[in-house]
Amino acid sequence: MSLSPKSKLSLLKKLDFMSDQQEAVFHFLADQVEELTITEGQTIFTKGDRGGAAYIIAKGCIQIHDNEHVFIELDKGKSFGEYALIDTDTRSASARAKADSVLLKCTQSHLRLVERKFEVKIIDTILIALQKMKKRMLVKDLLEEELTRQKIQIEEQKKELETLNATKDKFFSIIAHDLKNPFASLIGASDFLVSSSNDLSKEQMANFLNIINSSAKQGYRLLENLLEWSRMQTGIIAWQPEQVDMWDLVNEVVNLLRGSAETKQIHLEARVNEDLSAFVDPNMINTVVRNLVSNAIKFTPRGGEVIVESKQLKGSIEITIRDNGIGIKADDIAKLFRIDEQLVQNGTENETGTGLGLILCKEFIDKHKGEIYVKSEPNKGSSFIFTLPMA
């Protein structure tokens, strides 16, 4: 297809930066510009190419795009590429033919010829303004990027503040309520003993002493977890991993808690491989196992069982604490390890807790780049499982 002089004149007059030029300029430029035939899918220029030319569509359709993202589709009579007409500028996007097309190509050299012949200023007066407009657009894009980045940063800070608030609320809840309870029992039982010990039988004395002992242990365990957790939050706690014999570590915890299990007539057993070792911080993992076994005892009824088992995986080990206790509802499992969720349930003999122990377990396992998760069904028991690096 060869365009007629009249068609070329009509198309050139559509160039915004030529709108004030005299008729003779357009006739002269029509003889200079190139006529290009572009086939469907053919690339006209690519992002990053040197500029120096504008194009006017005489026939067909052109897509302006960046990779596979199409910004705009232009058809007959539209122009593109003016922002890079000055040859020091590179293309900010790519152009390709969506259909077979015919284009007029007007270069900076063509415009320089017009300037010399007709003593007019085109590039210096109009195209420079286009270049400034392009720069303003780039600044606008940069500002939008910065605003988006700041928005993301604000959202992250908001989440951090929400977590900090939840942590603070949890902390004060434990101090104001959960830590107060065992001391209230201690004070009440000991006050009664002080004032009425002469009137009590041996059996009544033993009952009150048992309340005092149980309350003291409960308060101590809670305070221990609270201190560990606060040290973790402030970064004071030291992480000192070493090669640890897991059989020794688990059995030490099981022996420590055997008395609590026997009180509820619960069978507590460790079935850990004797040659199993892991590269861990022994104090942290001792705390994890102790909390999980204590919880299992708490939520298992009399006559039940709590088993600690091990499994060797590729490059890691897996420890499971399973029981045949009351289990956990599916909706509650997702809340177990979260500081911003309040999920407090008393044990089978009304033992109290805060959920802090599980949060501490997750933080310690995360510190080791391991995983901790739960499998449970109501009235069928629970399995708390965590993994640790072998070496």
mmCIF file of C-alpha atoms in Angstrom:
data_model
loop_
_atom_site.group_PDB
_atom_site.id
_atom_site.type_symbol
_atom_site.label_atom_id
_atom_site.label_comp_id
_atom_site.label_asym_id
_atom_site.label_seq_id
_atom_site.Cartn_x
_atom_site.Cartn_y
_atom_site.Cartn_z
ATOM 1 C CA MET A 1 0.000 0.000 0.000
ATOM 2 C CA SER A 2 1.335 3.407 -0.998
ATOM 3 C CA LEU A 3 -0.211 6.431 0.666
ATOM 4 C CA SER A 4 -1.367 9.372 -1.414
ATOM 5 C CA PRO A 5 0.139 12.830 -0.730
ATOM 6 C CA LYS A 6 -3.276 13.934 0.555
ATOM 7 C CA SER A 7 -3.387 11.053 3.065
ATOM 8 C CA LYS A 8 0.132 11.848 4.265
ATOM 9 C CA LEU A 9 -0.784 15.534 4.756
ATOM 10 C CA SER A 10 -3.872 14.574 6.733
ATOM 11 C CA LEU A 11 -1.902 12.236 8.989
ATOM 12 C CA LEU A 12 0.987 14.654 9.604
ATOM 13 C CA LYS A 13 -1.463 17.339 10.687
ATOM 14 C CA LYS A 14 -2.531 15.023 13.507
ATOM 15 C CA LEU A 15 0.873 15.486 15.183
ATOM 16 C CA ASP A 16 0.245 17.810 18.119
ATOM 17 C CA PHE A 17 3.706 19.375 18.005
ATOM 18 C CA MET A 18 3.153 20.397 14.331
ATOM 19 C CA SER A 19 -0.253 22.029 14.819
ATOM 20 C CA ASP A 20 0.975 25.668 14.349
ATOM 21 C CA GLN A 21 2.991 25.065 11.169
ATOM 22 C CA GLN A 22 2.130 26.506 7.748
ATOM 23 C CA GLU A 23 0.773 24.383 4.891
ATOM 24 C CA ALA A 24 4.075 24.446 2.980
ATOM 25 C CA VAL A 25 5.823 22.777 5.947
ATOM 26 C CA PHE A 26 3.444 19.809 5.768
ATOM 27 C CA HIS A 27 3.884 19.439 1.987
ATOM 28 C CA PHE A 28 7.647 19.429 2.414
ATOM 29 C CA LEU A 29 7.568 16.996 5.372
ATOM 30 C CA ALA A 30 5.214 14.666 3.463
ATOM 31 C CA ASP A 31 7.965 14.166 0.897
ATOM 32 C CA GLN A 32 10.558 13.401 3.604
ATOM 33 C CA VAL A 33 8.829 10.929 5.956
ATOM 34 C CA GLU A 34 9.155 7.167 5.495
ATOM 35 C CA GLU A 35 6.261 4.823 4.793
ATOM 36 C CA LEU A 36 6.582 1.489 6.610
ATOM 37 C CA THR A 37 4.627 -1.736 6.123
ATOM 38 C CA ILE A 38 4.521 -3.770 9.366
ATOM 39 C CA THR A 39 3.196 -7.333 9.595
ATOM 40 C CA GLU A 40 1.102 -8.689 12.457
ATOM 41 C CA GLY A 41 3.237 -9.422 15.570
ATOM 42 C CA GLN A 42 6.272 -7.499 14.249
ATOM 43 C CA THR A 43 8.161 -5.342 16.783
ATOM 44 C CA ILE A 44 8.591 -1.669 15.851
ATOM 45 C CA PHE A 45 10.838 -0.780 18.791
ATOM 46 C CA THR A 46 11.715 -2.282 22.176
ATOM 47 C CA LYS A 47 11.919 -0.711 25.624
ATOM 48 C CA GLY A 48 15.417 0.720 26.071
ATOM 49 C CA ASP A 49 16.021 1.345 22.338
ATOM 50 C CA ARG A 50 17.307 4.767 21.277
ATOM 51 C CA GLY A 51 14.542 7.190 20.212
ATOM 52 C CA GLY A 52 14.682 9.721 17.418
ATOM 53 C CA ALA A 53 11.376 8.994 15.639
ATOM 54 C CA ALA A 54 7.606 9.329 15.972
ATOM 55 C CA TYR A 55 5.090 7.143 14.145
ATOM 56 C CA ILE A 56 1.604 7.817 12.730
ATOM 57 C CA ILE A 57 -0.748 4.923 11.999
ATOM 58 C CA ALA A 58 -2.212 5.001 8.459
ATOM 59 C CA LYS A 59 -3.685 1.510 8.719
ATOM 60 C CA GLY A 60 -3.918 -1.312 11.311
ATOM 61 C CA CYS A 61 -3.473 -1.419 15.080
ATOM 62 C CA ILE A 62 -0.394 -0.997 17.296
ATOM 63 C CA GLN A 63 0.065 -2.188 20.897
ATOM 64 C CA ILE A 64 2.253 -0.254 23.343
ATOM 65 C CA HIS A 65 3.435 -2.751 25.983
ATOM 66 C CA ASP A 66 6.011 -3.758 28.600
ATOM 67 C CA ASN A 67 6.672 -7.505 28.397
ATOM 68 C CA GLU A 68 3.160 -9.008 28.245
ATOM 69 C CA HIS A 69 1.392 -6.058 29.878
ATOM 70 C CA VAL A 70 -0.342 -3.974 27.174
ATOM 71 C CA PHE A 71 -0.749 -0.323 28.180
ATOM 72 C CA ILE A 72 -2.799 0.830 25.189
ATOM 73 C CA GLU A 73 -3.905 -0.138 21.679
ATOM 74 C CA LEU A 74 -3.792 2.562 18.971
ATOM 75 C CA ASP A 75 -5.538 2.480 15.591
ATOM 76 C CA LYS A 76 -5.689 4.572 12.409
ATOM 77 C CA GLY A 77 -4.867 8.260 12.818
ATOM 78 C CA LYS A 78 -3.141 7.878 16.177
ATOM 79 C CA SER A 79 0.541 8.649 16.745
ATOM 80 C CA PHE A 80 3.080 7.211 19.184
ATOM 81 C CA GLY A 81 6.742 7.567 20.135
ATOM 82 C CA GLU A 82 6.810 11.391 20.317
ATOM 83 C CA TYR A 83 8.319 11.383 23.823
ATOM 84 C CA ALA A 84 11.467 9.747 22.457
ATOM 85 C CA LEU A 85 11.715 11.852 19.281
ATOM 86 C CA ILE A 86 14.819 13.485 20.685
ATOM 87 C CA ASP A 87 17.475 10.870 19.913
ATOM 88 C CA THR A 88 19.177 11.097 23.325
ATOM 89 C CA ASP A 89 16.073 9.555 24.919
ATOM 90 C CA THR A 90 15.458 5.826 25.123
ATOM 91 C CA ARG A 91 12.091 4.118 24.682
ATOM 92 C CA SER A 92 10.163 3.687 27.936
ATOM 93 C CA ALA A 93 7.978 0.901 26.455
ATOM 94 C CA SER A 94 7.831 -1.433 23.456
ATOM 95 C CA ALA A 95 5.590 -1.269 20.366
ATOM 96 C CA ARG A 96 4.349 -4.109 18.131
ATOM 97 C CA ALA A 97 1.735 -4.564 15.434
ATOM 98 C CA LYS A 98 -1.478 -6.234 16.566
ATOM 99 C CA ALA A 99 -2.505 -6.491 12.887
ATOM 100 C CA ASP A 100 -0.885 -5.805 9.531
ATOM 101 C CA SER A 101 -0.229 -2.062 9.614
ATOM 102 C CA VAL A 102 1.073 0.874 7.595
ATOM 103 C CA LEU A 103 2.977 3.628 9.440
ATOM 104 C CA LEU A 104 4.492 6.990 8.672
ATOM 105 C CA LYS A 105 7.859 7.431 10.353
ATOM 106 C CA CYS A 106 8.914 11.000 11.150
ATOM 107 C CA THR A 107 12.476 11.284 12.482
ATOM 108 C CA GLN A 108 14.410 14.076 14.157
ATOM 109 C CA SER A 109 16.455 14.385 10.940
ATOM 110 C CA HIS A 110 13.260 15.112 8.975
ATOM 111 C CA LEU A 111 12.335 17.842 11.446
ATOM 112 C CA ARG A 112 15.820 19.356 11.271
ATOM 113 C CA LEU A 113 15.410 19.632 7.489
ATOM 114 C CA VAL A 114 12.101 21.468 8.012
ATOM 115 C CA GLU A 115 13.732 23.804 10.546
ATOM 116 C CA ARG A 116 16.570 24.728 8.167
ATOM 117 C CA LYS A 117 14.341 25.194 5.082
ATOM 118 C CA PHE A 118 11.587 27.225 6.756
ATOM 119 C CA GLU A 119 13.627 28.820 9.553
ATOM 120 C CA VAL A 120 11.261 27.540 12.237
ATOM 121 C CA LYS A 121 11.889 26.046 15.672
ATOM 122 C CA ILE A 122 10.216 22.711 16.234
ATOM 123 C CA ILE A 123 12.503 20.595 18.385
ATOM 124 C CA ASP A 124 13.740 23.395 20.634
ATOM 125 C CA THR A 125 10.304 24.918 21.289
ATOM 126 C CA ILE A 126 7.885 22.007 21.255
ATOM 127 C CA LEU A 127 9.718 18.732 21.621
ATOM 128 C CA ILE A 128 11.693 19.985 24.616
ATOM 129 C CA ALA A 129 8.327 20.608 26.289
ATOM 130 C CA LEU A 130 7.398 17.015 25.537
ATOM 131 C CA GLN A 131 10.634 15.859 27.114
ATOM 132 C CA LYS A 132 9.904 17.917 30.243
ATOM 133 C CA MET A 133 6.447 16.407 30.350
ATOM 134 C CA LYS A 134 8.009 12.955 30.166
ATOM 135 C CA LYS A 135 10.329 13.828 33.037
ATOM 136 C CA ARG A 136 7.363 15.020 35.084
ATOM 137 C CA MET A 137 5.640 11.721 34.363
ATOM 138 C CA LEU A 138 8.738 9.843 35.519
ATOM 139 C CA VAL A 139 8.819 11.883 38.736
ATOM 140 C CA LYS A 140 5.112 11.122 39.204
ATOM 141 C CA ASP A 141 5.807 7.399 38.752
ATOM 142 C CA LEU A 142 8.654 7.583 41.269
ATOM 143 C CA LEU A 143 6.398 9.375 43.755
ATOM 144 C CA GLU A 144 3.705 6.738 43.282
ATOM 145 C CA GLU A 145 6.278 3.985 43.858
ATOM 146 C CA GLU A 146 7.485 5.741 47.022
ATOM 147 C CA LEU A 147 3.907 6.173 48.269
ATOM 148 C CA THR A 148 3.212 2.491 47.630
ATOM 149 C CA ARG A 149 6.403 1.532 49.486
ATOM 150 C CA GLN A 150 5.474 3.768 52.415
ATOM 151 C CA LYS A 151 1.945 2.317 52.466
ATOM 152 C CA ILE A 152 3.366 -1.211 52.682
ATOM 153 C CA GLN A 153 5.754 -0.083 55.434
ATOM 154 C CA ILE A 154 2.884 1.517 57.394
ATOM 155 C CA GLU A 155 0.835 -1.704 57.080
ATOM 156 C CA GLU A 156 3.799 -3.733 58.400
ATOM 157 C CA GLN A 157 4.273 -1.303 61.294
ATOM 158 C CA LYS A 158 0.548 -1.496 62.026
ATOM 159 C CA LYS A 159 0.746 -5.295 62.256
ATOM 160 C CA GLU A 160 3.799 -5.043 64.523
ATOM 161 C CA LEU A 161 1.953 -2.595 66.807
ATOM 162 C CA GLU A 162 -1.081 -4.886 66.908
ATOM 163 C CA THR A 163 1.189 -7.777 67.916
ATOM 164 C CA LEU A 164 2.884 -5.621 70.565
ATOM 165 C CA ASN A 165 -0.497 -4.571 71.946
ATOM 166 C CA ALA A 166 -1.645 -8.188 72.040
ATOM 167 C CA THR A 167 1.605 -9.117 73.824
ATOM 168 C CA LYS A 168 1.115 -6.329 76.362
ATOM 169 C CA ASP A 169 -2.537 -7.340 76.930
ATOM 170 C CA LYS A 170 -1.501 -10.972 77.402
ATOM 171 C CA PHE A 171 1.228 -9.954 79.849
ATOM 172 C CA PHE A 172 -1.118 -7.880 82.025
ATOM 173 C CA SER A 173 -3.824 -10.536 81.820
ATOM 174 C CA ILE A 174 -1.406 -13.107 83.232
ATOM 175 C CA ILE A 175 -0.209 -10.802 86.002
ATOM 176 C CA ALA A 176 -3.689 -9.522 86.911
ATOM 177 C CA HIS A 177 -5.564 -12.812 86.794
ATOM 178 C CA ASP A 178 -3.673 -16.032 86.190
ATOM 179 C CA LEU A 179 -0.685 -15.320 88.428
ATOM 180 C CA LYS A 180 -3.014 -14.024 91.132
ATOM 181 C CA ASN A 181 -5.067 -17.247 91.357
ATOM 182 C CA PRO A 182 -2.418 -19.645 92.719
ATOM 183 C CA PHE A 183 -1.290 -17.064 95.262
ATOM 184 C CA ALA A 184 -4.886 -16.541 96.359
ATOM 185 C CA SER A 185 -5.175 -20.295 96.973
ATOM 186 C CA LEU A 186 -1.845 -20.319 98.800
ATOM 187 C CA ILE A 187 -2.814 -17.432 101.063
ATOM 188 C CA GLY A 188 -6.330 -18.753 101.710
ATOM 189 C CA ALA A 189 -5.189 -22.274 102.613
ATOM 190 C CA SER A 190 -2.231 -21.115 104.736
ATOM 191 C CA ASP A 191 -4.368 -18.510 106.570
ATOM 192 C CA PHE A 192 -6.880 -21.207 107.446
ATOM 193 C CA LEU A 193 -4.088 -23.488 108.709
ATOM 194 C CA VAL A 194 -2.640 -20.709 110.860
ATOM 195 C CA SER A 195 -5.969 -19.930 112.476
ATOM 196 C CA SER A 196 -7.510 -23.417 112.697
ATOM 197 C CA SER A 197 -4.718 -25.986 112.636
ATOM 198 C CA ASN A 198 -5.546 -27.250 116.150
ATOM 199 C CA ASP A 199 -9.109 -28.090 115.113
ATOM 200 C CA LEU A 200 -8.229 -30.026 111.935
ATOM 201 C CA SER A 201 -7.889 -33.772 111.558
ATOM 202 C CA LYS A 202 -4.820 -35.314 109.901
ATOM 203 C CA GLU A 203 -6.849 -35.911 106.756
ATOM 204 C CA GLN A 204 -7.999 -32.269 106.633
ATOM 205 C CA MET A 205 -4.442 -31.077 107.273
ATOM 206 C CA ALA A 206 -3.164 -33.267 104.430
ATOM 207 C CA ASN A 207 -5.849 -31.843 102.121
ATOM 208 C CA PHE A 208 -4.875 -28.242 102.869
ATOM 209 C CA LEU A 209 -1.169 -29.034 102.534
ATOM 210 C CA ASN A 210 -1.919 -30.600 99.151
ATOM 211 C CA ILE A 211 -3.727 -27.388 98.072
ATOM 212 C CA ILE A 212 -0.726 -25.316 99.172
ATOM 213 C CA ASN A 213 1.719 -27.606 97.382
ATOM 214 C CA SER A 214 -0.345 -27.682 94.174
ATOM 215 C CA SER A 215 -0.854 -23.901 94.161
ATOM 216 C CA ALA A 216 2.852 -23.263 94.774
ATOM 217 C CA LYS A 217 3.826 -25.543 91.868
ATOM 218 C CA GLN A 218 1.257 -23.945 89.576
ATOM 219 C CA GLY A 219 2.475 -20.445 90.454
ATOM 220 C CA TYR A 220 6.097 -21.466 90.019
ATOM 221 C CA ARG A 221 5.478 -23.032 86.579
ATOM 222 C CA LEU A 222 3.569 -19.966 85.430
ATOM 223 C CA LEU A 223 6.223 -17.584 86.740
ATOM 224 C CA GLU A 224 8.934 -19.682 85.086
ATOM 225 C CA ASN A 225 7.175 -19.466 81.703
ATOM 226 C CA LEU A 226 6.471 -15.777 82.195
ATOM 227 C CA LEU A 227 10.124 -15.019 82.865
ATOM 228 C CA GLU A 228 11.298 -17.124 79.926
ATOM 229 C CA TRP A 229 8.785 -15.438 77.635
ATOM 230 C CA SER A 230 9.648 -11.889 78.754
ATOM 231 C CA ARG A 231 13.352 -12.619 78.265
ATOM 232 C CA MET A 232 12.572 -13.883 74.760
ATOM 233 C CA GLN A 233 10.612 -10.710 73.920
ATOM 234 C CA THR A 234 13.408 -8.411 75.073
ATOM 235 C CA GLY A 235 16.148 -10.442 73.374
ATOM 236 C CA ILE A 236 17.923 -11.105 76.664
ATOM 237 C CA ILE A 237 17.689 -14.883 76.400
ATOM 238 C CA ALA A 238 20.800 -16.410 74.851
ATOM 239 C CA TRP A 239 20.518 -19.060 72.155
ATOM 240 C CA GLN A 240 23.354 -21.542 72.710
ATOM 241 C CA PRO A 241 22.888 -24.635 70.523
ATOM 242 C CA GLU A 242 24.978 -27.740 71.012
ATOM 243 C CA GLN A 243 24.776 -31.452 70.222
ATOM 244 C CA VAL A 244 22.235 -32.796 72.730
ATOM 245 C CA ASP A 245 21.299 -36.376 73.600
ATOM 246 C CA MET A 246 17.523 -36.260 73.182
ATOM 247 C CA TRP A 247 17.000 -39.506 75.096
ATOM 248 C CA ASP A 248 18.583 -37.915 78.182
ATOM 249 C CA LEU A 249 16.674 -34.629 77.751
ATOM 250 C CA VAL A 250 13.227 -36.223 77.305
ATOM 251 C CA ASN A 251 13.686 -38.718 80.144
ATOM 252 C CA GLU A 252 14.828 -35.932 82.484
ATOM 253 C CA VAL A 253 11.548 -34.087 81.821
ATOM 254 C CA VAL A 254 9.452 -37.265 82.084
ATOM 255 C CA ASN A 255 11.023 -38.169 85.442
ATOM 256 C CA LEU A 256 10.428 -34.618 86.692
ATOM 257 C CA LEU A 257 6.716 -34.780 85.791
ATOM 258 C CA ARG A 258 6.084 -38.407 86.723
ATOM 259 C CA GLY A 259 4.736 -37.369 90.129
ATOM 260 C CA SER A 260 2.105 -35.114 88.510
ATOM 261 C CA ALA A 261 1.080 -37.969 86.210
ATOM 262 C CA GLU A 262 0.880 -40.504 89.032
ATOM 263 C CA THR A 263 -1.324 -38.145 91.049
ATOM 264 C CA LYS A 264 -3.892 -38.432 88.242
ATOM 265 C CA GLN A 265 -3.106 -42.148 87.712
ATOM 266 C CA ILE A 266 -1.858 -41.359 84.199
ATOM 267 C CA HIS A 267 0.651 -43.642 82.497
ATOM 268 C CA LEU A 268 3.576 -41.437 81.375
ATOM 269 C CA GLU A 269 6.246 -43.013 79.164
ATOM 270 C CA ALA A 270 9.181 -41.924 76.985
ATOM 271 C CA ARG A 271 9.793 -43.960 73.825
ATOM 272 C CA VAL A 272 12.747 -42.078 72.405
ATOM 273 C CA ASN A 273 15.601 -43.751 70.526
ATOM 274 C CA GLU A 274 18.670 -44.032 72.742
ATOM 275 C CA ASP A 275 21.081 -42.905 70.015
ATOM 276 C CA LEU A 276 19.010 -39.849 68.991
ATOM 277 C CA SER A 277 20.733 -36.461 69.131
ATOM 278 C CA ALA A 278 19.964 -32.974 67.841
ATOM 279 C CA PHE A 279 21.786 -29.670 67.505
ATOM 280 C CA VAL A 280 19.704 -27.502 69.848
ATOM 281 C CA ASP A 281 19.725 -25.180 72.826
ATOM 282 C CA PRO A 282 19.083 -27.678 75.670
ATOM 283 C CA ASN A 283 17.380 -25.153 77.975
ATOM 284 C CA MET A 284 14.910 -24.044 75.301
ATOM 285 C CA ILE A 285 14.015 -27.576 74.198
ATOM 286 C CA ASN A 286 13.726 -28.722 77.826
ATOM 287 C CA THR A 287 11.173 -25.923 78.287
ATOM 288 C CA VAL A 288 9.293 -27.017 75.137
ATOM 289 C CA VAL A 289 9.080 -30.695 76.188
ATOM 290 C CA ARG A 290 8.180 -29.780 79.778
ATOM 291 C CA ASN A 291 5.323 -27.508 78.671
ATOM 292 C CA LEU A 292 3.911 -30.002 76.177
ATOM 293 C CA VAL A 293 4.052 -32.945 78.601
ATOM 294 C CA SER A 294 2.530 -30.809 81.410
ATOM 295 C CA ASN A 295 -0.316 -29.806 79.088
ATOM 296 C CA ALA A 296 -0.886 -33.424 78.041
ATOM 297 C CA ILE A 297 -1.176 -34.463 81.705
ATOM 298 C CA LYS A 298 -3.500 -31.533 82.418
ATOM 299 C CA PHE A 299 -5.953 -32.448 79.637
ATOM 300 C CA THR A 300 -5.890 -36.225 80.115
ATOM 301 C CA PRO A 301 -8.398 -37.774 82.536
ATOM 302 C CA ARG A 302 -7.499 -40.245 85.262
ATOM 303 C CA GLY A 303 -6.409 -43.611 83.925
ATOM 304 C CA GLY A 304 -5.231 -42.146 80.621
ATOM 305 C CA GLU A 305 -1.787 -42.151 79.041
ATOM 306 C CA VAL A 306 0.808 -39.662 77.776
ATOM 307 C CA ILE A 307 3.527 -40.950 75.447
ATOM 308 C CA VAL A 308 6.614 -39.097 74.169
ATOM 309 C CA GLU A 309 7.869 -40.618 70.902
ATOM 310 C CA SER A 310 10.618 -39.845 68.397
ATOM 311 C CA LYS A 311 11.143 -40.315 64.690
ATOM 312 C CA GLN A 312 14.262 -39.727 62.607
ATOM 313 C CA LEU A 313 13.702 -37.792 59.375
ATOM 314 C CA LYS A 314 16.094 -36.682 56.651
ATOM 315 C CA GLY A 315 18.330 -34.092 58.308
ATOM 316 C CA SER A 316 16.000 -33.607 61.290
ATOM 317 C CA ILE A 317 14.188 -35.389 64.102
ATOM 318 C CA GLU A 318 10.535 -35.353 65.072
ATOM 319 C CA ILE A 319 9.259 -35.469 68.652
ATOM 320 C CA THR A 320 5.595 -36.270 69.341
ATOM 321 C CA ILE A 321 3.798 -35.866 72.668
ATOM 322 C CA ARG A 322 0.486 -37.708 72.330
ATOM 323 C CA ASP A 323 -2.314 -38.331 74.806
ATOM 324 C CA ASN A 324 -5.782 -39.861 74.855
ATOM 325 C CA GLY A 325 -7.314 -36.863 76.609
ATOM 326 C CA ILE A 326 -10.183 -34.505 75.848
ATOM 327 C CA GLY A 327 -8.778 -33.310 72.506
ATOM 328 C CA ILE A 328 -9.194 -29.938 70.801
ATOM 329 C CA LYS A 329 -11.885 -28.636 68.450
ATOM 330 C CA ALA A 330 -10.749 -27.919 64.878
ATOM 331 C CA ASP A 331 -11.647 -24.211 65.174
ATOM 332 C CA ASP A 332 -9.484 -23.862 68.290
ATOM 333 C CA ILE A 333 -6.346 -25.521 66.889
ATOM 334 C CA ALA A 334 -5.534 -22.437 64.773
ATOM 335 C CA LYS A 335 -5.644 -20.243 67.919
ATOM 336 C CA LEU A 336 -3.227 -22.309 70.024
ATOM 337 C CA PHE A 337 0.091 -20.632 69.191
ATOM 338 C CA ARG A 338 -1.162 -17.055 68.727
ATOM 339 C CA ILE A 339 -0.536 -14.283 71.226
ATOM 340 C CA ASP A 340 -3.546 -12.290 69.945
ATOM 341 C CA GLU A 341 -6.026 -15.096 70.609
ATOM 342 C CA GLN A 342 -7.484 -15.889 74.021
ATOM 343 C CA LEU A 343 -8.002 -19.655 74.301
ATOM 344 C CA VAL A 344 -7.936 -20.702 77.937
ATOM 345 C CA GLN A 345 -9.414 -24.035 79.005
ATOM 346 C CA ASN A 346 -9.211 -25.736 82.379
ATOM 347 C CA GLY A 347 -7.825 -29.247 82.672
ATOM 348 C CA THR A 348 -9.764 -32.431 83.462
ATOM 349 C CA GLU A 349 -9.475 -31.693 87.194
ATOM 350 C CA ASN A 350 -9.958 -27.948 86.819
ATOM 351 C CA GLU A 351 -6.238 -27.196 86.428
ATOM 352 C CA THR A 352 -5.797 -23.638 85.156
ATOM 353 C CA GLY A 353 -3.486 -22.229 82.486
ATOM 354 C CA THR A 354 -2.858 -19.221 80.257
ATOM 355 C CA GLY A 355 -1.795 -20.621 76.886
ATOM 356 C CA LEU A 356 1.524 -18.839 77.378
ATOM 357 C CA GLY A 357 3.434 -22.132 77.466
ATOM 358 C CA LEU A 358 2.400 -22.991 73.892
ATOM 359 C CA ILE A 359 3.339 -19.524 72.633
ATOM 360 C CA LEU A 360 6.742 -19.958 74.258
ATOM 361 C CA CYS A 361 7.093 -23.417 72.649
ATOM 362 C CA LYS A 362 6.422 -21.979 69.187
ATOM 363 C CA GLU A 363 8.923 -19.149 69.642
ATOM 364 C CA PHE A 364 11.623 -21.592 70.792
ATOM 365 C CA ILE A 365 10.953 -24.039 67.933
ATOM 366 C CA ASP A 366 10.906 -21.155 65.406
ATOM 367 C CA LYS A 367 14.273 -20.083 66.812
ATOM 368 C CA HIS A 368 15.591 -23.520 65.807
ATOM 369 C CA LYS A 369 13.986 -23.181 62.345
ATOM 370 C CA GLY A 370 11.784 -26.162 63.149
ATOM 371 C CA GLU A 371 8.026 -26.685 62.950
ATOM 372 C CA ILE A 372 5.407 -27.260 65.625
ATOM 373 C CA TYR A 373 1.853 -28.351 64.908
ATOM 374 C CA VAL A 374 -1.102 -30.259 66.362
ATOM 375 C CA LYS A 375 -3.257 -33.210 65.374
ATOM 376 C CA SER A 376 -6.338 -33.592 67.531
ATOM 377 C CA GLU A 377 -9.959 -34.702 67.715
ATOM 378 C CA PRO A 378 -12.395 -33.948 70.551
ATOM 379 C CA ASN A 379 -12.636 -36.840 73.036
ATOM 380 C CA LYS A 380 -9.943 -38.811 71.178
ATOM 381 C CA GLY A 381 -6.775 -37.071 72.333
ATOM 382 C CA SER A 382 -4.079 -34.838 70.892
ATOM 383 C CA SER A 383 -0.612 -35.119 69.372
ATOM 384 C CA PHE A 384 1.730 -32.143 69.622
ATOM 385 C CA ILE A 385 4.558 -32.606 67.115
ATOM 386 C CA PHE A 386 7.735 -30.570 66.601
ATOM 387 C CA THR A 387 10.855 -30.972 64.480
ATOM 388 C CA LEU A 388 14.467 -30.067 65.222
ATOM 389 C CA PRO A 389 17.720 -30.036 63.206
ATOM 390 C CA MET A 390 19.778 -33.172 63.595
ATOM 391 C CA ALA A 391 23.118 -31.417 63.068
#
